[in-house]
C-alpha cells in the first residue's frame, strides 16, 4: 500500500523570522554593492524576492520602494530610478525597463 505523503506548506514562525532577516541582509548587501556592481545588487534583489515568495513574508514599505517589480533591479534614486510627485501620488520609474510604480503619497 502506497503511503500518502503529506508535505506541509505552512511555514513556522521561526522560519519566517529567519527569512525576514535574510531579506534585510540581502538589501543591506545590495545597498553596499550597487556602486561597484549593479548586477550583483540586482541579483541580491531577486534572491530576496524568491525568499519572500517561498516563505510568504512581505517586504517592508522601504524595501518595496528600492527595487523594480518588473526587472528585479535594485533602484537607486537619481541613478537608475526617477521619482515624481503628481496629484498626491509618488511615481517611481525604473530607468532600466521603464516600468512605473505608483504609491499614494500624503
Ligand atoms: Zn525595471
CSV table of C-alpha atoms and ligand atoms in Angstrom, one decimal:
chain,number,residue,atom,x,y,z
A,1,UNK,CA,0.0,0.0,0.0
A,2,UNK,CA,1.4,3.3,-1.0
A,3,UNK,CA,1.9,5.8,1.7
A,4,UNK,CA,0.4,9.1,1.2
A,5,UNK,CA,3.0,11.8,1.7
A,6,UNK,CA,1.6,15.0,3.1
A,7,UNK,CA,4.0,17.8,3.0
A,8,UNK,CA,3.0,20.8,4.9
A,9,UNK,CA,3.2,24.1,3.0
A,10,UNK,CA,2.8,26.1,6.2
A,11,UNK,CA,6.0,27.8,7.3
A,12,UNK,CA,6.7,28.0,11.0
A,13,UNK,CA,7.1,31.5,12.6
A,14,UNK,CA,10.7,30.7,13.3
A,15,UNK,CA,11.3,30.1,9.6
A,16,UNK,CA,9.6,33.3,8.7
A,17,UNK,CA,11.8,35.2,11.2
A,18,UNK,CA,14.9,33.8,9.5
A,19,UNK,CA,13.5,34.6,6.1
A,20,UNK,CA,12.9,38.2,7.2
A,21,UNK,CA,16.4,38.5,8.5
A,22,UNK,CA,17.8,37.1,5.3
A,23,UNK,CA,15.8,39.6,3.2
A,24,UNK,CA,17.0,42.6,5.2
A,25,UNK,CA,20.6,41.3,5.0
A,26,UNK,CA,20.3,40.9,1.2
A,27,UNK,CA,19.0,44.5,1.0
A,28,UNK,CA,22.0,45.7,3.1
A,29,UNK,CA,24.3,43.8,0.8
A,30,UNK,CA,22.6,45.4,-2.3
A,31,UNK,CA,23.0,48.8,-0.7
A,32,UNK,CA,26.7,48.2,-0.1
A,33,UNK,CA,27.5,46.9,-3.6
A,34,UNK,CA,25.3,48.8,-6.0
A,35,UNK,CA,28.1,51.4,-6.5
A,36,UNK,CA,30.6,48.9,-7.7
A,37,UNK,CA,28.4,46.2,-9.2
A,38,UNK,CA,24.8,47.0,-10.1
A,39,UNK,CA,24.4,43.4,-11.5
A,40,UNK,CA,25.3,41.9,-8.1
A,41,UNK,CA,22.8,44.3,-6.3
A,42,UNK,CA,20.1,43.2,-8.8
A,43,UNK,CA,21.0,39.5,-8.0
A,44,UNK,CA,20.5,40.2,-4.3
A,45,UNK,CA,17.1,41.7,-5.0
A,46,UNK,CA,16.0,38.6,-7.0
A,47,UNK,CA,17.2,36.3,-4.2
A,48,UNK,CA,15.3,38.4,-1.6
A,49,UNK,CA,12.2,38.2,-3.8
A,50,UNK,CA,12.5,34.4,-4.0
A,51,UNK,CA,12.7,34.1,-0.3
A,52,UNK,CA,9.8,36.4,0.1
A,53,UNK,CA,7.7,34.2,-2.1
A,54,UNK,CA,8.7,30.9,-0.7
A,55,UNK,CA,8.2,31.9,3.0
A,56,UNK,CA,5.3,34.3,2.3
A,57,UNK,CA,6.9,37.1,4.1
A,58,UNK,CA,6.1,40.6,2.9
A,59,UNK,CA,8.6,43.3,2.1
A,60,UNK,CA,8.6,46.5,4.1
A,61,UNK,CA,7.5,49.7,2.5
A,62,UNK,CA,11.1,50.9,2.4
A,63,UNK,CA,12.2,47.7,0.7
A,64,UNK,CA,9.4,47.8,-1.9
A,65,UNK,CA,10.5,51.2,-2.9
A,66,UNK,CA,14.0,50.0,-3.5
A,67,UNK,CA,13.5,47.5,-6.3
A,68,UNK,CA,11.7,47.2,-9.6
A,69,UNK,CA,9.0,44.6,-9.7
A,70,UNK,CA,9.3,44.2,-13.4
A,71,UNK,CA,13.1,43.6,-13.8
A,72,UNK,CA,14.3,43.0,-10.3
A,73,UNK,CA,16.7,46.0,-10.4
A,74,UNK,CA,17.9,47.5,-7.2
A,75,UNK,CA,16.7,51.1,-7.6
A,76,UNK,CA,18.9,54.0,-6.5
A,77,UNK,CA,17.1,57.3,-6.8
A,78,UNK,CA,19.0,59.6,-9.1
A,79,UNK,CA,20.9,56.8,-10.6
A,80,UNK,CA,18.6,54.3,-12.1
A,81,UNK,CA,15.2,55.5,-10.9
A,82,UNK,CA,13.2,58.7,-11.1
A,83,UNK,CA,10.6,59.8,-8.7
A,84,UNK,CA,7.9,62.4,-9.3
A,85,UNK,CA,5.1,63.6,-7.2
A,86,UNK,CA,1.8,64.1,-9.1
A,87,UNK,CA,-1.6,64.6,-7.6
A,88,UNK,CA,-0.6,63.2,-4.2
A,89,UNK,CA,0.9,60.1,-5.9
A,90,UNK,CA,4.6,59.2,-5.8
A,91,UNK,CA,5.5,57.8,-9.1
A,92,UNK,CA,8.8,55.9,-9.3
A,93,UNK,CA,10.1,54.9,-12.7
A,94,UNK,CA,12.7,52.3,-13.3
A,95,UNK,CA,15.1,53.7,-15.9
A,96,UNK,CA,16.2,50.2,-17.0
A,97,UNK,CA,12.8,48.8,-18.1
A,98,UNK,CA,10.7,52.0,-17.9
A,99,UNK,CA,8.2,50.4,-15.5
A,100,UNK,CA,6.3,52.7,-13.2
A,101,UNK,CA,5.3,52.1,-9.6
A,102,UNK,CA,2.7,54.4,-8.0
A,103,UNK,CA,2.1,54.9,-4.3
A,104,UNK,CA,-0.3,57.2,-2.6
A,105,UNK,CA,1.7,59.9,-1.1
A,106,UNK,CA,0.5,62.3,1.6
B,1,LIG,ZN1,12.7,47.7,-14.1
